[in-house]
């Protein structure tokens, strides 16, 4: 499974847009990029997944350049409740169903 | 619909004891995976079960075992507990037969403390 690199931590203020970039240089052709969010003492929660270009849902947007060696999770107008750890995962569901989590990015939103 | 249910939520055990954790997946989900989360090692995959069969296993000692029942509920067991087994144990369930790499729903976990 492709290794991912993310910033360890980020700080923001309420109402700002936050962009978290993930590097995955050895992503395979059939790999998808998936982001999970985790609050303390809870399990990770699926946020968004994409393969290429841009994906948007009610929570976030995911930008993937043409070479797919990186991706950016964009959280519009964050609030205090967005304070969490965000994980970028790269892989595909071809029998290997184990999710490989990196260290994640700890986002702290200030008032 | 109900999410993934893990019981108990908190547990304190003594070194050398054994413990059993339970996970009830979302109705209709046939795959159940277990993860261990510690501050030092982060989230690590333990094993995955599908249709009562262990399909994938992480790099953990044999003291860690699991099983899945015909109703897809799963249990994991840790024997001869060590202090280092203190962690948040998470269960994730998913539908089978989808090609995309998502669809995992996690429970809130069981916080195990070994003293």
PDB file of C-alpha atoms in Angstrom:
ATOM      1  CA  UNK A   1       0.000   0.000   0.000  1.00  0.00           C
ATOM      2  CA  UNK A   2       1.214   3.484  -0.833  1.00  0.00           C
ATOM      3  CA  UNK A   3       2.843   5.458   1.983  1.00  0.00           C
ATOM      4  CA  UNK A   4       1.413   8.856   2.766  1.00  0.00           C
ATOM      5  CA  UNK A   5       2.959  11.970   4.271  1.00  0.00           C
ATOM      6  CA  UNK A   6       0.927  14.682   5.962  1.00  0.00           C
ATOM      7  CA  UNK A   7       1.755  17.643   8.199  1.00  0.00           C
ATOM      8  CA  UNK A   8       1.710  16.611  11.835  1.00  0.00           C
ATOM      9  CA  UNK A   9      -0.425  19.540  12.934  1.00  0.00           C
ATOM     10  CA  UNK A  10      -2.208  22.647  11.702  1.00  0.00           C
ATOM     11  CA  UNK A  11      -3.887  25.568  13.412  1.00  0.00           C
ATOM     12  CA  UNK A  12      -6.769  27.628  12.127  1.00  0.00           C
ATOM     13  CA  UNK A  13      -9.528  29.977  13.266  1.00  0.00           C
ATOM     14  CA  UNK A  14     -13.240  29.602  13.025  1.00  0.00           C
ATOM     15  CA  UNK A  15     -14.644  30.606   9.660  1.00  0.00           C
ATOM     16  CA  UNK A  16     -11.427  30.047   7.743  1.00  0.00           C
ATOM     17  CA  UNK A  17     -10.885  27.537   4.972  1.00  0.00           C
ATOM     18  CA  UNK A  18      -8.401  24.817   5.843  1.00  0.00           C
ATOM     19  CA  UNK A  19      -6.401  22.871   3.290  1.00  0.00           C
ATOM     20  CA  UNK A  20      -4.531  19.734   4.350  1.00  0.00           C
ATOM     21  CA  UNK A  21      -2.170  18.293   1.785  1.00  0.00           C
ATOM     22  CA  UNK A  22      -1.160  14.661   1.625  1.00  0.00           C
ATOM     23  CA  UNK A  23       1.792  13.360  -0.371  1.00  0.00           C
ATOM     24  CA  UNK A  24       1.617   9.857  -1.892  1.00  0.00           C
ATOM     25  CA  UNK A  25       4.377   9.603  -4.470  1.00  0.00           C
ATOM     26  CA  UNK A  26       4.076   5.851  -5.089  1.00  0.00           C
ATOM     27  CA  UNK A  27       0.325   5.715  -5.580  1.00  0.00           C
ATOM     28  CA  UNK A  28      -0.724   2.848  -7.831  1.00  0.00           C
ATOM     29  CA  UNK A  29      -2.949   3.142 -10.875  1.00  0.00           C
ATOM     30  CA  UNK A  30      -5.937   1.518  -9.180  1.00  0.00           C
ATOM     31  CA  UNK A  31      -5.525   3.240  -5.815  1.00  0.00           C
ATOM     32  CA  UNK A  32      -8.134   5.593  -4.411  1.00  0.00           C
ATOM     33  CA  UNK A  33      -7.473   8.434  -1.978  1.00  0.00           C
ATOM     34  CA  UNK A  34      -9.614   8.454   1.136  1.00  0.00           C
ATOM     35  CA  UNK A  35      -9.781  10.815   4.082  1.00  0.00           C
ATOM     36  CA  UNK A  36     -11.010   9.985   7.563  1.00  0.00           C
ATOM     37  CA  UNK A  37     -11.657  12.248  10.542  1.00  0.00           C
ATOM     38  CA  UNK A  38     -11.179  11.163  14.129  1.00  0.00           C
ATOM     39  CA  UNK A  39     -12.267  12.839  17.350  1.00  0.00           C
ATOM     40  CA  UNK A  40     -10.702  11.841  20.690  1.00  0.00           C
ATOM     41  CA  UNK A  41     -11.875   8.481  21.999  1.00  0.00           C
ATOM     42  CA  UNK A  42     -13.944   7.796  18.909  1.00  0.00           C
ATOM     43  CA  UNK A  43     -13.395   5.723  15.813  1.00  0.00           C
ATOM     44  CA  UNK A  44     -12.385   7.358  12.522  1.00  0.00           C
ATOM     45  CA  UNK A  45     -15.196   8.625  10.341  1.00  0.00           C
ATOM     46  CA  UNK A  46     -15.117   8.537   6.540  1.00  0.00           C
ATOM     47  CA  UNK A  47     -15.092  12.052   5.065  1.00  0.00           C
ATOM     48  CA  UNK A  48     -14.429  11.825   1.349  1.00  0.00           C
ATOM     49  CA  UNK A  49     -12.858   9.681  -1.328  1.00  0.00           C
ATOM     50  CA  UNK A  50     -11.599  10.403  -4.820  1.00  0.00           C
ATOM     51  CA  UNK A  51      -9.614   9.022  -7.714  1.00  0.00           C
ATOM     52  CA  UNK A  52      -8.757  12.097  -9.753  1.00  0.00           C
ATOM     53  CA  UNK A  53      -9.612  15.784 -10.277  1.00  0.00           C
ATOM     54  CA  UNK A  54     -12.079  17.145  -7.752  1.00  0.00           C
ATOM     55  CA  UNK A  55     -14.689  15.599  -5.507  1.00  0.00           C
ATOM     56  CA  UNK A  56     -17.062  17.584  -3.315  1.00  0.00           C
ATOM     57  CA  UNK A  57     -19.617  16.541  -0.738  1.00  0.00           C
ATOM     58  CA  UNK A  58     -21.498  18.330   1.999  1.00  0.00           C
ATOM     59  CA  UNK A  59     -18.515  18.200   4.328  1.00  0.00           C
ATOM     60  CA  UNK A  60     -15.383  18.767   2.264  1.00  0.00           C
ATOM     61  CA  UNK A  61     -13.707  18.926  -1.116  1.00  0.00           C
ATOM     62  CA  UNK A  62     -10.858  16.787  -2.338  1.00  0.00           C
ATOM     63  CA  UNK A  63      -8.480  18.070  -4.980  1.00  0.00           C
ATOM     64  CA  UNK A  64      -6.267  15.621  -6.849  1.00  0.00           C
ATOM     65  CA  UNK A  65      -3.806  16.832  -9.500  1.00  0.00           C
ATOM     66  CA  UNK A  66      -3.279  14.976 -12.740  1.00  0.00           C
ATOM     67  CA  UNK A  67      -0.193  13.082 -11.540  1.00  0.00           C
ATOM     68  CA  UNK A  68      -2.084  11.945  -8.409  1.00  0.00           C
ATOM     69  CA  UNK A  69       1.076  12.108  -6.307  1.00  0.00           C
ATOM     70  CA  UNK A  70      -0.620  14.367  -3.797  1.00  0.00           C
ATOM     71  CA  UNK A  71      -4.080  15.390  -2.727  1.00  0.00           C
ATOM     72  CA  UNK A  72      -5.590  18.243  -0.749  1.00  0.00           C
ATOM     73  CA  UNK A  73      -8.501  18.015   1.628  1.00  0.00           C
ATOM     74  CA  UNK A  74     -10.319  21.331   1.820  1.00  0.00           C
ATOM     75  CA  UNK A  75     -12.608  22.148   4.742  1.00  0.00           C
ATOM     76  CA  UNK A  76     -14.626  25.299   4.094  1.00  0.00           C
ATOM     77  CA  UNK A  77     -15.327  27.678   6.969  1.00  0.00           C
ATOM     78  CA  UNK A  78     -14.164  25.465   9.818  1.00  0.00           C
ATOM     79  CA  UNK A  79     -15.746  25.579  13.244  1.00  0.00           C
ATOM     80  CA  UNK A  80     -14.516  24.502  16.648  1.00  0.00           C
ATOM     81  CA  UNK A  81     -16.148  21.128  16.099  1.00  0.00           C
ATOM     82  CA  UNK A  82     -13.763  20.444  13.204  1.00  0.00           C
ATOM     83  CA  UNK A  83     -10.905  20.104  15.678  1.00  0.00           C
ATOM     84  CA  UNK A  84      -9.793  16.529  15.085  1.00  0.00           C
ATOM     85  CA  UNK A  85      -7.149  14.330  13.517  1.00  0.00           C
ATOM     86  CA  UNK A  86      -7.426  13.888   9.769  1.00  0.00           C
ATOM     87  CA  UNK A  87      -5.999  10.823   8.050  1.00  0.00           C
ATOM     88  CA  UNK A  88      -5.163  10.416   4.393  1.00  0.00           C
ATOM     89  CA  UNK A  89      -5.218   6.827   3.113  1.00  0.00           C
ATOM     90  CA  UNK A  90      -4.270   5.465  -0.256  1.00  0.00           C
ATOM     91  CA  UNK A  91      -5.175   2.016  -1.497  1.00  0.00           C
ATOM     92  CA  UNK A  92      -7.682  -0.159  -3.256  1.00  0.00           C
ATOM     93  CA  UNK A  93     -10.043  -2.882  -2.286  1.00  0.00           C
ATOM     94  CA  UNK A  94      -8.548  -5.831  -4.110  1.00  0.00           C
ATOM     95  CA  UNK A  95      -8.721  -8.348  -1.318  1.00  0.00           C
ATOM     96  CA  UNK A  96      -6.451  -6.441   1.030  1.00  0.00           C
ATOM     97  CA  UNK A  97      -9.047  -4.907   3.254  1.00  0.00           C
ATOM     98  CA  UNK A  98      -6.702  -3.544   5.894  1.00  0.00           C
ATOM     99  CA  UNK A  99      -6.636   0.228   6.171  1.00  0.00           C
ATOM    100  CA  UNK A 100      -3.153   1.609   6.687  1.00  0.00           C
ATOM    101  CA  UNK A 101      -3.286   4.755   8.765  1.00  0.00           C
ATOM    102  CA  UNK A 102      -0.375   7.150   8.935  1.00  0.00           C
ATOM    103  CA  UNK A 103       0.163   9.605  11.744  1.00  0.00           C
ATOM    104  CA  UNK A 104      -2.532  11.952  10.519  1.00  0.00           C
ATOM    105  CA  UNK A 105      -2.806  15.733  10.810  1.00  0.00           C
ATOM    106  CA  UNK A 106      -4.005  17.184  14.060  1.00  0.00           C
ATOM    107  CA  UNK A 107      -6.155  20.217  13.241  1.00  0.00           C
ATOM    108  CA  UNK A 108      -6.786  22.699  16.027  1.00  0.00           C
ATOM    109  CA  UNK A 109      -9.462  25.306  15.377  1.00  0.00           C
ATOM    110  CA  UNK A 110      -9.371  28.371  17.599  1.00  0.00           C
ATOM    111  CA  UNK A 111     -12.288  30.724  18.266  1.00  0.00           C
TER     112      UNK A 111
ATOM    113  CA  UNK B   1     -29.863   2.677  11.128  1.00  0.00           C
ATOM    114  CA  UNK B   2     -27.756   1.589  14.081  1.00  0.00           C
ATOM    115  CA  UNK B   3     -24.018   2.031  13.796  1.00  0.00           C
ATOM    116  CA  UNK B   4     -21.229  -0.262  14.840  1.00  0.00           C
ATOM    117  CA  UNK B   5     -21.618  -1.183  18.500  1.00  0.00           C
ATOM    118  CA  UNK B   6     -18.673  -2.101  20.647  1.00  0.00           C
ATOM    119  CA  UNK B   7     -18.900  -3.381  24.189  1.00  0.00           C
ATOM    120  CA  UNK B   8     -17.771  -2.678  26.765  1.00  0.00           C
ATOM    121  CA  UNK B   9     -16.712   0.948  26.323  1.00  0.00           C
ATOM    122  CA  UNK B  10     -14.174   0.835  29.112  1.00  0.00           C
ATOM    123  CA  UNK B  11     -12.328  -2.027  30.724  1.00  0.00           C
ATOM    124  CA  UNK B  12      -9.613  -2.340  33.346  1.00  0.00           C
ATOM    125  CA  UNK B  13      -7.697  -5.595  33.587  1.00  0.00           C
ATOM    126  CA  UNK B  14      -4.670  -6.865  35.427  1.00  0.00           C
ATOM    127  CA  UNK B  15      -1.492  -8.110  33.769  1.00  0.00           C
ATOM    128  CA  UNK B  16      -1.728 -11.784  32.925  1.00  0.00           C
ATOM    129  CA  UNK B  17      -5.499 -11.811  32.625  1.00  0.00           C
ATOM    130  CA  UNK B  18      -7.366 -12.313  29.425  1.00  0.00           C
ATOM    131  CA  UNK B  19     -10.090 -10.136  27.898  1.00  0.00           C
ATOM    132  CA  UNK B  20     -12.824 -10.465  25.299  1.00  0.00           C
ATOM    133  CA  UNK B  21     -14.184  -7.503  23.369  1.00  0.00           C
ATOM    134  CA  UNK B  22     -17.349  -7.538  21.319  1.00  0.00           C
ATOM    135  CA  UNK B  23     -18.373  -5.835  18.102  1.00  0.00           C
ATOM    136  CA  UNK B  24     -21.778  -5.782  16.427  1.00  0.00           C
ATOM    137  CA  UNK B  25     -21.508  -4.502  12.843  1.00  0.00           C
ATOM    138  CA  UNK B  26     -24.054  -2.488  10.920  1.00  0.00           C
ATOM    139  CA  UNK B  27     -26.909  -4.676   9.789  1.00  0.00           C
ATOM    140  CA  UNK B  28     -26.047  -6.215   6.456  1.00  0.00           C
ATOM    141  CA  UNK B  29     -22.313  -5.659   6.792  1.00  0.00           C
ATOM    142  CA  UNK B  30     -20.445  -8.933   6.591  1.00  0.00           C
ATOM    143  CA  UNK B  31     -16.876  -7.762   7.011  1.00  0.00           C
ATOM    144  CA  UNK B  32     -15.525  -6.857  10.428  1.00  0.00           C
ATOM    145  CA  UNK B  33     -12.036  -5.537  11.060  1.00  0.00           C
ATOM    146  CA  UNK B  34     -10.247  -4.793  14.304  1.00  0.00           C
ATOM    147  CA  UNK B  35      -7.688  -2.079  14.952  1.00  0.00           C
ATOM    148  CA  UNK B  36      -5.560  -1.122  17.920  1.00  0.00           C
ATOM    149  CA  UNK B  37      -4.822   2.532  18.595  1.00  0.00           C
ATOM    150  CA  UNK B  38      -2.093   3.708  20.941  1.00  0.00           C
ATOM    151  CA  UNK B  39      -0.397   7.098  21.272  1.00  0.00           C
ATOM    152  CA  UNK B  40       2.941   5.617  20.283  1.00  0.00           C
ATOM    153  CA  UNK B  41       1.987   3.336  17.367  1.00  0.00           C
ATOM    154  CA  UNK B  42      -1.143   5.027  16.091  1.00  0.00           C
ATOM    155  CA  UNK B  43      -3.842   2.957  14.394  1.00  0.00           C
ATOM    156  CA  UNK B  44      -2.732  -0.555  13.567  1.00  0.00           C
ATOM    157  CA  UNK B  45      -4.647  -3.320  11.843  1.00  0.00           C
ATOM    158  CA  UNK B  46      -5.220  -6.479  13.862  1.00  0.00           C
ATOM    159  CA  UNK B  47      -7.377  -8.748  11.678  1.00  0.00           C
ATOM    160  CA  UNK B  48     -10.396  -8.906   9.434  1.00  0.00           C
ATOM    161  CA  UNK B  49     -13.209 -11.420   9.309  1.00  0.00           C
ATOM    162  CA  UNK B  50     -15.693 -12.162   6.591  1.00  0.00           C
ATOM    163  CA  UNK B  51     -18.325 -14.884   6.723  1.00  0.00           C
ATOM    164  CA  UNK B  52     -16.845 -16.318   9.911  1.00  0.00           C
ATOM    165  CA  UNK B  53     -13.390 -16.676   8.332  1.00  0.00           C
ATOM    166  CA  UNK B  54     -10.295 -14.682   9.101  1.00  0.00           C
ATOM    167  CA  UNK B  55      -9.323 -13.182   5.785  1.00  0.00           C
ATOM    168  CA  UNK B  56      -6.470 -10.889   6.720  1.00  0.00           C
ATOM    169  CA  UNK B  57      -4.164 -10.540   9.690  1.00  0.00           C
ATOM    170  CA  UNK B  58      -1.864  -7.818  10.911  1.00  0.00           C
ATOM    171  CA  UNK B  59       1.478  -8.152  12.621  1.00  0.00           C
ATOM    172  CA  UNK B  60       0.407  -8.930  16.164  1.00  0.00           C
ATOM    173  CA  UNK B  61       1.417 -11.844  18.427  1.00  0.00           C
ATOM    174  CA  UNK B  62      -0.726 -14.921  18.772  1.00  0.00           C
ATOM    175  CA  UNK B  63      -2.112 -13.631  22.070  1.00  0.00           C
ATOM    176  CA  UNK B  64      -4.471 -11.595  19.935  1.00  0.00           C
ATOM    177  CA  UNK B  65      -7.215 -13.638  18.358  1.00  0.00           C
ATOM    178  CA  UNK B  66     -10.700 -13.169  17.093  1.00  0.00           C
ATOM    179  CA  UNK B  67     -13.706 -14.835  15.651  1.00  0.00           C
ATOM    180  CA  UNK B  68     -16.889 -14.005  13.824  1.00  0.00           C
ATOM    181  CA  UNK B  69     -20.284 -15.539  14.297  1.00  0.00           C
ATOM    182  CA  UNK B  70     -22.922 -16.403  11.726  1.00  0.00           C
ATOM    183  CA  UNK B  71     -24.763 -13.140  12.447  1.00  0.00           C
ATOM    184  CA  UNK B  72     -21.521 -11.248  11.623  1.00  0.00           C
ATOM    185  CA  UNK B  73     -20.939 -10.191  15.213  1.00  0.00           C
ATOM    186  CA  UNK B  74     -17.294 -10.474  16.123  1.00  0.00           C
ATOM    187  CA  UNK B  75     -15.225 -10.880  19.222  1.00  0.00           C
ATOM    188  CA  UNK B  76     -11.554 -10.371  19.814  1.00  0.00           C
ATOM    189  CA  UNK B  77      -9.621 -11.932  22.635  1.00  0.00           C
ATOM    190  CA  UNK B  78      -6.330 -10.967  24.174  1.00  0.00           C
ATOM    191  CA  UNK B  79      -4.725 -13.509  26.447  1.00  0.00           C
ATOM    192  CA  UNK B  80      -1.959 -12.990  29.011  1.00  0.00           C
ATOM    193  CA  UNK B  81      -2.403  -9.240  29.009  1.00  0.00           C
ATOM    194  CA  UNK B  82       0.640  -7.003  29.091  1.00  0.00           C
ATOM    195  CA  UNK B  83       0.862  -3.339  30.077  1.00  0.00           C
ATOM    196  CA  UNK B  84       1.552  -2.481  26.453  1.00  0.00           C
ATOM    197  CA  UNK B  85      -1.844  -3.846  25.442  1.00  0.00           C
ATOM    198  CA  UNK B  86      -3.477  -0.772  26.957  1.00  0.00           C
ATOM    199  CA  UNK B  87      -5.121   0.894  23.995  1.00  0.00           C
ATOM    200  CA  UNK B  88      -8.309   1.889  22.256  1.00  0.00           C
ATOM    201  CA  UNK B  89      -9.565  -1.131  20.311  1.00  0.00           C
ATOM    202  CA  UNK B  90     -11.664  -0.210  17.328  1.00  0.00           C
ATOM    203  CA  UNK B  91     -13.935  -2.323  15.229  1.00  0.00           C
ATOM    204  CA  UNK B  92     -14.912  -1.399  11.678  1.00  0.00           C
ATOM    205  CA  UNK B  93     -17.553  -2.977   9.499  1.00  0.00           C
ATOM    206  CA  UNK B  94     -18.113  -2.769   5.776  1.00  0.00           C
ATOM    207  CA  UNK B  95     -20.190  -4.164   2.964  1.00  0.00           C
ATOM    208  CA  UNK B  96     -18.574  -6.780   0.817  1.00  0.00           C
ATOM    209  CA  UNK B  97     -18.112  -6.764  -2.926  1.00  0.00           C
ATOM    210  CA  UNK B  98     -17.459  -3.110  -3.584  1.00  0.00           C
ATOM    211  CA  UNK B  99     -14.398  -2.056  -5.456  1.00  0.00           C
ATOM    212  CA  UNK B 100     -13.909   1.347  -3.932  1.00  0.00           C
ATOM    213  CA  UNK B 101     -11.582   1.805  -1.000  1.00  0.00           C
ATOM    214  CA  UNK B 102     -14.051   3.202   1.474  1.00  0.00           C
ATOM    215  CA  UNK B 103     -17.191   2.230   3.242  1.00  0.00           C
ATOM    216  CA  UNK B 104     -15.635   1.378   6.563  1.00  0.00           C
ATOM    217  CA  UNK B 105     -17.728   2.434   9.538  1.00  0.00           C
ATOM    218  CA  UNK B 106     -15.977   2.427  12.855  1.00  0.00           C
ATOM    219  CA  UNK B 107     -17.407   1.945  16.305  1.00  0.00           C
ATOM    220  CA  UNK B 108     -16.498   4.181  19.236  1.00  0.00           C
ATOM    221  CA  UNK B 109     -14.070   1.609  20.528  1.00  0.00           C
ATOM    222  CA  UNK B 110     -13.275  -0.149  23.770  1.00  0.00           C
ATOM    223  CA  UNK B 111     -10.734   1.569  25.975  1.00  0.00           C
ATOM    224  CA  UNK B 112      -8.672  -1.179  27.615  1.00  0.00           C
ATOM    225  CA  UNK B 113      -6.387  -0.326  30.502  1.00  0.00           C
ATOM    226  CA  UNK B 114      -4.004  -2.978  31.791  1.00  0.00           C
ATOM    227  CA  UNK B 115      -2.631  -2.389  35.279  1.00  0.00           C
TER     228      UNK B 115
END
